[in-house]
Coordinates of C-alpha atoms in Angstrom, one line a residue:
Chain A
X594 CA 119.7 84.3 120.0
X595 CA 119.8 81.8 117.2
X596 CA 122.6 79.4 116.5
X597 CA 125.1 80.4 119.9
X598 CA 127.7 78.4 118.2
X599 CA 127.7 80.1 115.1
X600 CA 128.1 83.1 116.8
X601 CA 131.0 82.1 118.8
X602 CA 132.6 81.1 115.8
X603 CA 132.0 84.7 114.3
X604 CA 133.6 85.7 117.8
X605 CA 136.3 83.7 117.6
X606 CA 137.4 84.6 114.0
X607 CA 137.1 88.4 114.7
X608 CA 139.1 87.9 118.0
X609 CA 142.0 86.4 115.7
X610 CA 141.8 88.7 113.2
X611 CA 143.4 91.6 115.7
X612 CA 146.0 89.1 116.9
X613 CA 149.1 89.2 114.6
X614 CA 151.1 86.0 114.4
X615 CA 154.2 85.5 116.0
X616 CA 157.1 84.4 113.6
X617 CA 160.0 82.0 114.8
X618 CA 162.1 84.8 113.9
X619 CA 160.9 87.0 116.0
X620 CA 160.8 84.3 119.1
X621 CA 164.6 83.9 118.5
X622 CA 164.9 87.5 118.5
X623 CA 163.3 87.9 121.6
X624 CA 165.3 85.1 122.8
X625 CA 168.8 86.5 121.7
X626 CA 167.6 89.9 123.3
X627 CA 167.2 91.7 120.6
X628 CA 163.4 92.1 120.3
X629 CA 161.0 92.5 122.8
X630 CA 157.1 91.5 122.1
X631 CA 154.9 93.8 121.4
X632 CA 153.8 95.4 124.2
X633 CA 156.9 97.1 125.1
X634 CA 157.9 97.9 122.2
X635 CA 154.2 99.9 122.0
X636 CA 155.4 101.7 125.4
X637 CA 158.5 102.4 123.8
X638 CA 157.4 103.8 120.7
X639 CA 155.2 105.7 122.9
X640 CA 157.9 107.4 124.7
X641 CA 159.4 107.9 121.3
X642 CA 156.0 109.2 120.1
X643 CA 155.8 112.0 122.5
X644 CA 159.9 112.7 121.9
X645 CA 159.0 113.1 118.1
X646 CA 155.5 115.0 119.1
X647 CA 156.9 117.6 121.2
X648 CA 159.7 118.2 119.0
X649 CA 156.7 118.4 116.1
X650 CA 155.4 121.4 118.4
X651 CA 158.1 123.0 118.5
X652 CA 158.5 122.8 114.9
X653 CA 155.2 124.1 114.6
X654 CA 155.3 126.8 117.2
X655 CA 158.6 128.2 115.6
X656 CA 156.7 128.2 112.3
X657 CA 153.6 129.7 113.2
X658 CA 156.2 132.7 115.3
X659 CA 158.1 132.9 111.5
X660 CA 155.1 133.3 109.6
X661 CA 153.0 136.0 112.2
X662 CA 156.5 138.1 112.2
X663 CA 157.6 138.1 108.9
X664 CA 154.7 138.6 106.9
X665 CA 155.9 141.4 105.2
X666 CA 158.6 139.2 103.9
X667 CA 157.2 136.4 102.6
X668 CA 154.9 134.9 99.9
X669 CA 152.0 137.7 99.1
X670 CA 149.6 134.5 98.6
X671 CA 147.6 134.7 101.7
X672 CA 147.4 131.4 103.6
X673 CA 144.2 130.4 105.7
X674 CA 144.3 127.8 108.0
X675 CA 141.0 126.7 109.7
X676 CA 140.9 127.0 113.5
X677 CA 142.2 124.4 115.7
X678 CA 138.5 123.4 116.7
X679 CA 136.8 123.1 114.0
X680 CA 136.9 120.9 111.1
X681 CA 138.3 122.6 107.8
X682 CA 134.7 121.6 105.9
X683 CA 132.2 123.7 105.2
X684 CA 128.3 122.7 104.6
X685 CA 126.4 124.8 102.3
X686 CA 122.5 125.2 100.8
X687 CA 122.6 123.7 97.4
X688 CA 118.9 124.0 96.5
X689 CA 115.6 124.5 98.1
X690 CA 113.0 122.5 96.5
X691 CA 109.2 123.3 97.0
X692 CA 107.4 119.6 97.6
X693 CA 104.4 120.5 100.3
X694 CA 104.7 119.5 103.9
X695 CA 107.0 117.1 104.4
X696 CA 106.4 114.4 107.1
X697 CA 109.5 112.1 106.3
X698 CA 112.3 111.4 103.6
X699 CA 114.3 107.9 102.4
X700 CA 116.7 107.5 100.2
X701 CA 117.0 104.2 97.5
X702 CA 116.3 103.1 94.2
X703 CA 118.7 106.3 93.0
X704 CA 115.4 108.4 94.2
X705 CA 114.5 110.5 97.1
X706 CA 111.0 109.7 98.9
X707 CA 109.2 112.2 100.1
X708 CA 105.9 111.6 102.1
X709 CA 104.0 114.7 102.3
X710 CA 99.7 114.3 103.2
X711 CA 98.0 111.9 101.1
X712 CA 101.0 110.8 98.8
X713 CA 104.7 109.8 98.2
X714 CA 106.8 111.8 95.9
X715 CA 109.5 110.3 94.1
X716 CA 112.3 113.5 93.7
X717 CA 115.3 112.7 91.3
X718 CA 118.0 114.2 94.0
X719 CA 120.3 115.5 91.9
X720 CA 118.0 117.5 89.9
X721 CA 114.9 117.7 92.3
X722 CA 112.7 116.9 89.3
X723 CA 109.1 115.0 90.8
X724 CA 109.5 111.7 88.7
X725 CA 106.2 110.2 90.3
X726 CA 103.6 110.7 93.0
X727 CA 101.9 107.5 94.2
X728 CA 98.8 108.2 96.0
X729 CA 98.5 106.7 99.9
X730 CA 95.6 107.4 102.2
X731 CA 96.0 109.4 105.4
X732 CA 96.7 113.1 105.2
X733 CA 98.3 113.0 108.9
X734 CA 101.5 114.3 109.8
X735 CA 101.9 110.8 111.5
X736 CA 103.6 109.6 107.9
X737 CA 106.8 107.4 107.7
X738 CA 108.7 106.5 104.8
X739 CA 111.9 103.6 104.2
X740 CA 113.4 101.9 101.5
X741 CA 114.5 98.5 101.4
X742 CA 113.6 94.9 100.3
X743 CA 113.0 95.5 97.2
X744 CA 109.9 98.0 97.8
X745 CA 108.8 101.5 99.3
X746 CA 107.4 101.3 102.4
X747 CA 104.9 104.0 104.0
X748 CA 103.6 103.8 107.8
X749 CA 100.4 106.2 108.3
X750 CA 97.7 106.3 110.8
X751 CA 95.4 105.9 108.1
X752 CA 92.3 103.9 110.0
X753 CA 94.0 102.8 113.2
X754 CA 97.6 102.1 111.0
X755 CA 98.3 100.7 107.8
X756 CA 101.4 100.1 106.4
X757 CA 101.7 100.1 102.5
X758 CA 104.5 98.6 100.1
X759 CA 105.2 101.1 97.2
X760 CA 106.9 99.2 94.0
X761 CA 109.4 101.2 92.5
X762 CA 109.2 99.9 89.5
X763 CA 105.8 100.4 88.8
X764 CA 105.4 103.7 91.4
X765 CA 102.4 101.8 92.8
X766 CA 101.0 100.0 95.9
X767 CA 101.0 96.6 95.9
X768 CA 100.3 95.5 99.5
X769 CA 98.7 97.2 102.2
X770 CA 98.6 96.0 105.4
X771 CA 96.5 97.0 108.4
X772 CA 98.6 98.0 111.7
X773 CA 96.9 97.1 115.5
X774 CA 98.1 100.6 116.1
X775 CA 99.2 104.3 115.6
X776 CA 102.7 104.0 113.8
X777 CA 105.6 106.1 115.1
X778 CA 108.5 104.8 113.7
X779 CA 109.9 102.7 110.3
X780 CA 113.1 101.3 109.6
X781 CA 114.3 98.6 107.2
X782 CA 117.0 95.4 107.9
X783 CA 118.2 92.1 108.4
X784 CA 115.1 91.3 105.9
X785 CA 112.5 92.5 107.7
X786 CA 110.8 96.0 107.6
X787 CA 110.7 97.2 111.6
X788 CA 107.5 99.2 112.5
X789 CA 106.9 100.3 116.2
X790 CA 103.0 101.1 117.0
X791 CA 101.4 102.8 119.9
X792 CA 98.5 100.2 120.3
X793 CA 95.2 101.4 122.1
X794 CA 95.8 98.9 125.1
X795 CA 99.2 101.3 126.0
X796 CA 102.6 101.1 125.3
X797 CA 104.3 100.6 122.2
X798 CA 104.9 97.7 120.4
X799 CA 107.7 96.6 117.6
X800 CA 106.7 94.6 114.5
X801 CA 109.0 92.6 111.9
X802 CA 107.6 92.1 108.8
X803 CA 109.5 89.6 106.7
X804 CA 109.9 90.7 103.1
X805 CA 110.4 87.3 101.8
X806 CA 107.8 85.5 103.7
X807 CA 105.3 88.8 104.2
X808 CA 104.6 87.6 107.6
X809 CA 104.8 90.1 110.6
X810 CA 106.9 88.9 113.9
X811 CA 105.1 88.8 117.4
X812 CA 104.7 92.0 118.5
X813 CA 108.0 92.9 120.7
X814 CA 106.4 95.2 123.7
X815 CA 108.0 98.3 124.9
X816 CA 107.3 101.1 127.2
X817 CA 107.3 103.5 124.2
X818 CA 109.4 104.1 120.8
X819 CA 110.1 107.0 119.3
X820 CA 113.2 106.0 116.6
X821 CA 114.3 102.8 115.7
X822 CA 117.8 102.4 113.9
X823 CA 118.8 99.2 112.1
X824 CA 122.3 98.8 112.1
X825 CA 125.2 96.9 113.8
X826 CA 123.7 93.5 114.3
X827 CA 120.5 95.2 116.3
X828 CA 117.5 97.1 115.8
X829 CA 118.1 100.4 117.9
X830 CA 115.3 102.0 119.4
X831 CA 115.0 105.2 121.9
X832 CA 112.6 104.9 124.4
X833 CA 112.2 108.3 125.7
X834 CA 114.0 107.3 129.0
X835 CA 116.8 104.4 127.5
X836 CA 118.3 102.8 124.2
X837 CA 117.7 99.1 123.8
X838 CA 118.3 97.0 121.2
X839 CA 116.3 94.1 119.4
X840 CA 118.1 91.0 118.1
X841 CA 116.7 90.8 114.5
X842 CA 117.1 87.3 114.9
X843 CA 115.8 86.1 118.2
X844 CA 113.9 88.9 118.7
X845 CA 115.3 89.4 122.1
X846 CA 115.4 92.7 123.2
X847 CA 118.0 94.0 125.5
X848 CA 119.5 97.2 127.2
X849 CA 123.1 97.9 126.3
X850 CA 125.9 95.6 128.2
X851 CA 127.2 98.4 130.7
X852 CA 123.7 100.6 130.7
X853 CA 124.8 104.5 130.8
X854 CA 125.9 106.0 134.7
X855 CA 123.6 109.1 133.8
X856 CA 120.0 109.7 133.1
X857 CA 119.8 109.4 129.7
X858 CA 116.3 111.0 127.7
X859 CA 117.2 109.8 124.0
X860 CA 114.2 110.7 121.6
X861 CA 115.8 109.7 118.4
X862 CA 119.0 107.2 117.2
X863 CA 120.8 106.1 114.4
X864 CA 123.2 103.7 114.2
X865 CA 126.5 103.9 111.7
X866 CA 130.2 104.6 111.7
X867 CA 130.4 101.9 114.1
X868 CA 128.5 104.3 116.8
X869 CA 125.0 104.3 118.0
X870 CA 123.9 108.4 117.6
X871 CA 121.3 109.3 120.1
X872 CA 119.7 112.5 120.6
X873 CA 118.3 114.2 123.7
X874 CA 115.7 116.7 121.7
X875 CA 116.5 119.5 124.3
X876 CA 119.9 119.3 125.4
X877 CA 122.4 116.8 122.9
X878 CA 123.9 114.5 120.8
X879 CA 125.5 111.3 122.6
X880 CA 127.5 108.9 120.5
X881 CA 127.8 105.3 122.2
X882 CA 129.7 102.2 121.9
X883 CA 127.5 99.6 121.0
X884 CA 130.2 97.3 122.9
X885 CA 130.3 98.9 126.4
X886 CA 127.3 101.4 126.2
X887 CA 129.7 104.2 126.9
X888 CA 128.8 107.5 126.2
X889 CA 132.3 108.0 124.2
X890 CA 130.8 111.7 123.2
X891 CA 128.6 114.0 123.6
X892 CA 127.7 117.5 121.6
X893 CA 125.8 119.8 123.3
X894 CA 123.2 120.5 119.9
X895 CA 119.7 120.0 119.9
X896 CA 119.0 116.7 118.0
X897 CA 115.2 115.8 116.7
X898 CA 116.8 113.8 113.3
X899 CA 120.2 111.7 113.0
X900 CA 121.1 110.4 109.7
X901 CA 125.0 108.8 109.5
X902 CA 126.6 108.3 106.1
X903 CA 131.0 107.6 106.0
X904 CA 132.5 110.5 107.5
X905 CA 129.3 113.0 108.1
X906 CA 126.9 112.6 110.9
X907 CA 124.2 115.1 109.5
X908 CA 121.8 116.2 112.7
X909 CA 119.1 118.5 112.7
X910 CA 117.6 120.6 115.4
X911 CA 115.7 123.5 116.5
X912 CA 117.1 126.7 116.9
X913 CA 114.7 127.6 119.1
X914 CA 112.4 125.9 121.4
X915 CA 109.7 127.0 119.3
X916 CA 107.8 124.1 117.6
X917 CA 107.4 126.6 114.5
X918 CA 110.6 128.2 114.3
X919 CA 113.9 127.6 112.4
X920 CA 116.4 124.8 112.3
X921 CA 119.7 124.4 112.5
X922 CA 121.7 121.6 110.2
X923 CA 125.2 120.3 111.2
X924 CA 127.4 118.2 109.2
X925 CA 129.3 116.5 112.7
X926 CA 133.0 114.9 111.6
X927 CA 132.5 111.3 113.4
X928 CA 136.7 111.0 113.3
X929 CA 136.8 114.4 115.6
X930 CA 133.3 114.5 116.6
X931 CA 133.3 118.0 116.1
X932 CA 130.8 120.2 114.3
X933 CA 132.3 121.1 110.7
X934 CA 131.8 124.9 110.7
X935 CA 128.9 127.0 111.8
X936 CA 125.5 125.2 111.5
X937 CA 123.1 125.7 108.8
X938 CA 120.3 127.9 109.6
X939 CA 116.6 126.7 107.5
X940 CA 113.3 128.2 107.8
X941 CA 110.7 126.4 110.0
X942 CA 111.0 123.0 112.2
X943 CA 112.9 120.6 110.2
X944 CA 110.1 117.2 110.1
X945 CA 112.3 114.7 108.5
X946 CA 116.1 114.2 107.3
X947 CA 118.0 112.0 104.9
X948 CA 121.2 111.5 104.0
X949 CA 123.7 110.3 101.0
X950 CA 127.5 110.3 101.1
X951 CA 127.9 114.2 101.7
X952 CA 124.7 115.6 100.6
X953 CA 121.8 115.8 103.2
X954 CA 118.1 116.4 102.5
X955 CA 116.2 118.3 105.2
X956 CA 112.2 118.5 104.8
X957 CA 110.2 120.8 106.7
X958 CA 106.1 120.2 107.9
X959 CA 106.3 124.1 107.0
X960 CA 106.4 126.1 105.2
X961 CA 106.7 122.6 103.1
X962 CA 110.6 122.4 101.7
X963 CA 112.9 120.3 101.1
X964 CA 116.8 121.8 101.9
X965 CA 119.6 119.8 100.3
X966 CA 122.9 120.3 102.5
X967 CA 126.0 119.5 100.8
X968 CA 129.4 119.2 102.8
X969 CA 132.1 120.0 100.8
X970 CA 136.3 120.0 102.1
Chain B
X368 CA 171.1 82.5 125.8
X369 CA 170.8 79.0 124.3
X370 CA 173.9 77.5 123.3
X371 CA 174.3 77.1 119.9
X372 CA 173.3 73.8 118.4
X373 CA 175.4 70.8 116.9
X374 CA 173.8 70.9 113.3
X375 CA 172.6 74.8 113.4
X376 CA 170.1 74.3 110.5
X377 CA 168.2 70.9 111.6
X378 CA 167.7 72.9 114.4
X379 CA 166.5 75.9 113.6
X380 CA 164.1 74.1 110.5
X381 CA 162.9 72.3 113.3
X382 CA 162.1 75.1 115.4
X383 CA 160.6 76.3 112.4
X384 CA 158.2 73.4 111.7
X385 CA 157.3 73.5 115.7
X386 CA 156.1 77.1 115.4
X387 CA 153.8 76.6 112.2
X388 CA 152.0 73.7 113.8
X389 CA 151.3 75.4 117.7
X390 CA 151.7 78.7 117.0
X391 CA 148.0 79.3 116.1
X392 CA 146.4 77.1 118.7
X393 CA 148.6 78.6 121.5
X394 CA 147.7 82.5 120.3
X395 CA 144.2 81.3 120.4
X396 CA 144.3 79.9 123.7
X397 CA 146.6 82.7 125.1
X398 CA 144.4 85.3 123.8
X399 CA 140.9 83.9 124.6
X400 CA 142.0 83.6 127.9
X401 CA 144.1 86.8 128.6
X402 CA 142.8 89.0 126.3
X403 CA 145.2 90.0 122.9
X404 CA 147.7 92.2 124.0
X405 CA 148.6 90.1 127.0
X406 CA 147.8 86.7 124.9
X407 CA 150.5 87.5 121.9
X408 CA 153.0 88.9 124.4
X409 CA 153.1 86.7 126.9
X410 CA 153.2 83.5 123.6
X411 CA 156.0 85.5 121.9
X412 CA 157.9 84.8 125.3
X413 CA 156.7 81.3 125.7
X414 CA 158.4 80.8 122.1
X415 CA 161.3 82.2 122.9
X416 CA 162.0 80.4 125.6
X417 CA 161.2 77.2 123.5
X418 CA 164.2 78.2 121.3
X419 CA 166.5 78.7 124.4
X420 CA 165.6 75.4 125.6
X421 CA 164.7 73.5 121.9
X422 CA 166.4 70.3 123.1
X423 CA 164.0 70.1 126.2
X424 CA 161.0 71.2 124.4
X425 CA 161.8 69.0 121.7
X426 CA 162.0 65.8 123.6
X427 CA 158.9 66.6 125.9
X428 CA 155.1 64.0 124.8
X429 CA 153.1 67.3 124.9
X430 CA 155.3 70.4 124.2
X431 CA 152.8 72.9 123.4
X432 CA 150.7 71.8 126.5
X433 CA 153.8 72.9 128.6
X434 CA 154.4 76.2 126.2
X435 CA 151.1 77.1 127.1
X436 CA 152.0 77.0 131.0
X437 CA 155.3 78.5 130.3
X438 CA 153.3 81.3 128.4
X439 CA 150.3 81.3 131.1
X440 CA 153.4 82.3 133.9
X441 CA 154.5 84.9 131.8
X442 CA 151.2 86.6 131.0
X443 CA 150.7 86.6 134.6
X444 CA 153.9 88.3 135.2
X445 CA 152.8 91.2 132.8
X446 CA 149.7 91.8 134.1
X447 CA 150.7 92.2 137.5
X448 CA 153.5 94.5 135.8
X449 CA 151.1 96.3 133.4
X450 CA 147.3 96.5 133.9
X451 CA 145.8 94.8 131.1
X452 CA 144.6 96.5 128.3
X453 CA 141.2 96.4 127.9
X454 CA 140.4 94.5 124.5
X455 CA 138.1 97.5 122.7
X456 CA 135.9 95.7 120.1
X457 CA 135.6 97.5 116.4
X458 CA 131.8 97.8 115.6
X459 CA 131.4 97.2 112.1
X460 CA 128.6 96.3 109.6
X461 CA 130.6 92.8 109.4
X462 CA 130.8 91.5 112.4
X463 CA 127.5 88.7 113.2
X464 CA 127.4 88.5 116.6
X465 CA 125.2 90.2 119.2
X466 CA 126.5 92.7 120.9
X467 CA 126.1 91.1 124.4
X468 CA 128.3 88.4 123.3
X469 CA 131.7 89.8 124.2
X470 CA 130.5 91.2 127.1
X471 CA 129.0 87.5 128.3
X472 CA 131.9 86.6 127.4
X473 CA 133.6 87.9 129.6
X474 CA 131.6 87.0 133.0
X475 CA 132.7 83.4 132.7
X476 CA 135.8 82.3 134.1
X477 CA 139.4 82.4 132.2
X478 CA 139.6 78.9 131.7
X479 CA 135.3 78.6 131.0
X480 CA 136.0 81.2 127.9
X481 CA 139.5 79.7 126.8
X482 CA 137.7 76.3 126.5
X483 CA 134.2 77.3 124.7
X484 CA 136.1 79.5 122.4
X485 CA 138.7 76.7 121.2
X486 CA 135.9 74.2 121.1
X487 CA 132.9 76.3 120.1
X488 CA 134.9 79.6 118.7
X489 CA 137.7 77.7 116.8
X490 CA 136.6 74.3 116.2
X491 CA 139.3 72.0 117.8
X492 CA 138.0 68.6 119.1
X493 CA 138.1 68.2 122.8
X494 CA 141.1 65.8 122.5
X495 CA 142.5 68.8 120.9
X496 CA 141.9 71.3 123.1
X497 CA 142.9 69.2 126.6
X498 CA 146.2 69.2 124.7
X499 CA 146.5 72.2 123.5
X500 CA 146.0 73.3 127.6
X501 CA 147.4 70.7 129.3
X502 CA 144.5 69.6 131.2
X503 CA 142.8 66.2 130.9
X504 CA 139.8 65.7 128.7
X505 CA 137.1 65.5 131.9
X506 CA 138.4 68.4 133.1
X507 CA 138.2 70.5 129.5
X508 CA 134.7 68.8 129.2
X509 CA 133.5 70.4 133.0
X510 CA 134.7 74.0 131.2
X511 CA 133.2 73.8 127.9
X512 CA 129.7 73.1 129.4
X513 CA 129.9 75.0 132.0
X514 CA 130.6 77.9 130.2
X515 CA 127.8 77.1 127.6
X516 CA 125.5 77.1 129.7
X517 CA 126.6 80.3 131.7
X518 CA 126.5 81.8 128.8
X519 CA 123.2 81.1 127.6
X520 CA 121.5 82.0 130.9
X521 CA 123.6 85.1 130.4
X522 CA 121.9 85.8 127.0
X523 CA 118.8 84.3 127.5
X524 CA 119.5 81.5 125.3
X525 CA 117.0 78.6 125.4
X526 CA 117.2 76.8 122.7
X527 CA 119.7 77.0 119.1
X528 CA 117.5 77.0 116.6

């Protein structure tokens, strides 16, 4: 970790920042006995809190008896309220664009990037218009697109890996760069674009290229990668069998403070809303604090994509366990953690997912679409 | 209840000015070591009772050494009346430490963590600090590097670049 003392300093500041001040009025109120810090005044407003929350039920309760028993007598306007469980929005198919098999998707530069066998597409997303197609070599599914650092960037398997920066202002490659290994995961941050490989020799390895410098990191070695996240001060990447985190810095890599009490299979992650998202393909969703390594959630969905913009957590998953067979898309609330309405149902195995405020682009290997999700309240 | 002063205003502009210049060191120090909730509390009583007795306080050589004791013995008493609460950490994209810090943070010892954070987290000299805790400067100087040092074997910290 570089630079401890800065970091403590970051500490520190953020520490204080919770911490309101405490006023010489209020120390002579507390003195004269007519304040009390804090604290107890927090228990006390919490008595008060349940006083003003049960009478708030029975408000409600008397309400809800009133409206079921005197229908007859009130308004004619009907009124729907959405069930206590569920989240009042609803997620609906916008469009269905027709693209070709779609390995992966990114968002950036006002453009959606679709990688699809032997190119990448650049898609206007709000009127699914193909701007440009820029030519890359590899007609794999093994395709990865991000955005970020001023370029494109597409991972393939192309030779034994190769990595190539897309400009986006001239729709063109201007770098390539030769991989020691099968890529199976992209991500771009903290100034560097992330790349884990399977080498030949075994295992997996991470890479860092630096966009300003163009120089790769040492490889970081894993026992395997199959997402990596950037977000909250780490790289995030699921192992298969644990999370652990990468210091974009140092390089360091860690496991979570508190590692998880349970076995834990997590085959894809996202980091955002202050959470870490990772999904077990077969059986859930777990949301984590990056702090504790709690499991502070978990929604019993399958999960093979996570993308987290404010207030959506857009997953995708197999209906299923068919490799060919539909997909369900849910638009998860991270304030209730709750799915918002009934999942979206697609044709075939969703293959990549991105996401933009409350609009969510789904692309499928087949039959080759690309479904745009919107939430709406 | 303090009884009321001779000259009520000198007094209480007094009281006024003591609270703007310790007020921030002591919630520092209170906090790092006893976490927020406990830290504020327990220096919103240690003030108070610097108001009840202003004439001692006022004459004392290091008054907000001795307000941080006074405050120390309160936080005590409310965590053994009220389990502490644990101090939950709010992830965001802002925030440019690694998460491991907090949690390394909290393996040293009260007094390790008061004294890196003052000197390391805040910035006060170590003159400033021994004062601030009422301890002598060796003594501050034994904490600080202690906890610097557990702290980078905690986070496998070799060298700053």
């Amino acid at each position: 970790m570089p630079n401890l003392y800065y970091q403590l300093h970051q500490y520190a500041e953020h520490l204080e920042s919770a911490v309101p001040r405490v006023s010489p009025d209020e120390a002579r109120q507390i003195a004269a006995g007519q304040a009390v810090p804090s604290r107890h005044t927090q228990r006390r407003g919490w008595k008060r809190g349940m006083i003003i929350g049960t009478a708030a039920t029975l408000a409600a309760l008397v309400s809800a008896l009133v409206i079921v028993i005197l229908p007859a007598h009130s308004s004619t306007e009907r009124i729907t309220t959405a069930p206590a469980t569920q989240s009042s929005r609803r997620s609906r198919i916008a469009e269905t664009l027709r693209t070709g098999p779609v390995t992966s998707l990114a968002l950036g530069y006002h453009s959606l990037w679709v990688s699809v066998p032997n190119a990448v597409r650049r898609v206007n997303p709000s009127s699914g218009v193909v701007e440009a197609t820029v030519s890359v070599p590899g007609n794999n599914p093994h395709h990865f697109v991000a955005v970020g650092g001023g370029a494109v960037w597409v991972a393939s398997d192309e030779g034994q890996g190769l990595l190539d920066e897309i400009s986006p202002t001239s729709n063109s490659i201007v770098q390539s760069y030769i991989l020691p290994g099968t890529p199976t995961a992209l991500t771009v941050g903290f100034g560097r674009v992330w790349i884990a490989i399977a080498p030949a020799t075994g295992g997996a390895d991470v890479l860092g290229l630096n966009v300003t410098t163009m120089k790769f990191s040492r490889p970081i070695q894993l026992a395997e990668a199959d997402s990596i996240s950037a977000g909250l001060t780490a790289i995030w990447v699921a192992t298969g069998s644990r999370l652990v985190y990468i210091n974009p810095f140092s390089l360091r890599v860690n496991q979570l403070p508190t590692p998880n009490s349970r076995t834990f299979f997590p085959l894809v992650v996202a980091a955002g809303d202050g959470s870490i998202w990772a999904g077990e393909q077969s059986t859930g969703l777990a949301r984590i604090n990056p702090n504790t390594g709690a499991v502070e959630a978990y929604i019993n969905i399958t999960a093979n994509a996570v993308s987290v913009t404010p207030n959506h957590v857009w997953v995708t998953g197999a209906v299923t366990s068919s490799d060919t067979g539909p997909s369900n898309v849910y638009d998860l609330s991270p304030s209730t953690n709750r799915i918002a309405g009934k999942p979206l149902t697609i044709p075939g195995t969703a293959s990549a997912l991105a996401a933009q405020s409350s609009a969510a682009f789904v692309g499928t290997y087949s039959p080759g679409t690309i479904t745009v999700v919107t939430a709406s309240s | 209840m303090h009884d009321p002063p001779d000259d009520a205003a000198t007094e209480v502009a007094a009281f006024e000015r003591f609270v703007r210049e310790v007020e921030i060191p002591l919630r520092r120090a209170l906090v790092a070591h006893y976490g927020s909730e406990t830290g504020r509390d327990a220096l919103a009583e240690g003030l108070a009772y610097a108001w009840t007795h202003w004439r001692k306080i006022a004459a004392l050589e290091n008054p907000a050494g001795y307000l941080y004791r006074i405050s120390a013995n309160h936080a005590k008493r409310l965590t053994r009346t009220n389990p502490p609460v644990p101090s939950v950490i709010a992830y965001n994209t802002s925030i440019r430490f690694e998460p491991a810090l907090p949690w390394a943070l909290s393996q040293l010892s009260a007094r390790q963590r008061t004294a890196v954070l003052l000197v390391h987290g805040w910035g006060y000299s170590q003159t400033e600090s021994a004062k601030i805790l009422g301890v002598s400067e060796s003594t501050l100087r034994n904490h600080v590097s202690r906890g610097v040092d557990r702290l980078r074997h905690l986070l496998g910290v070799t060298a700053d670049a």
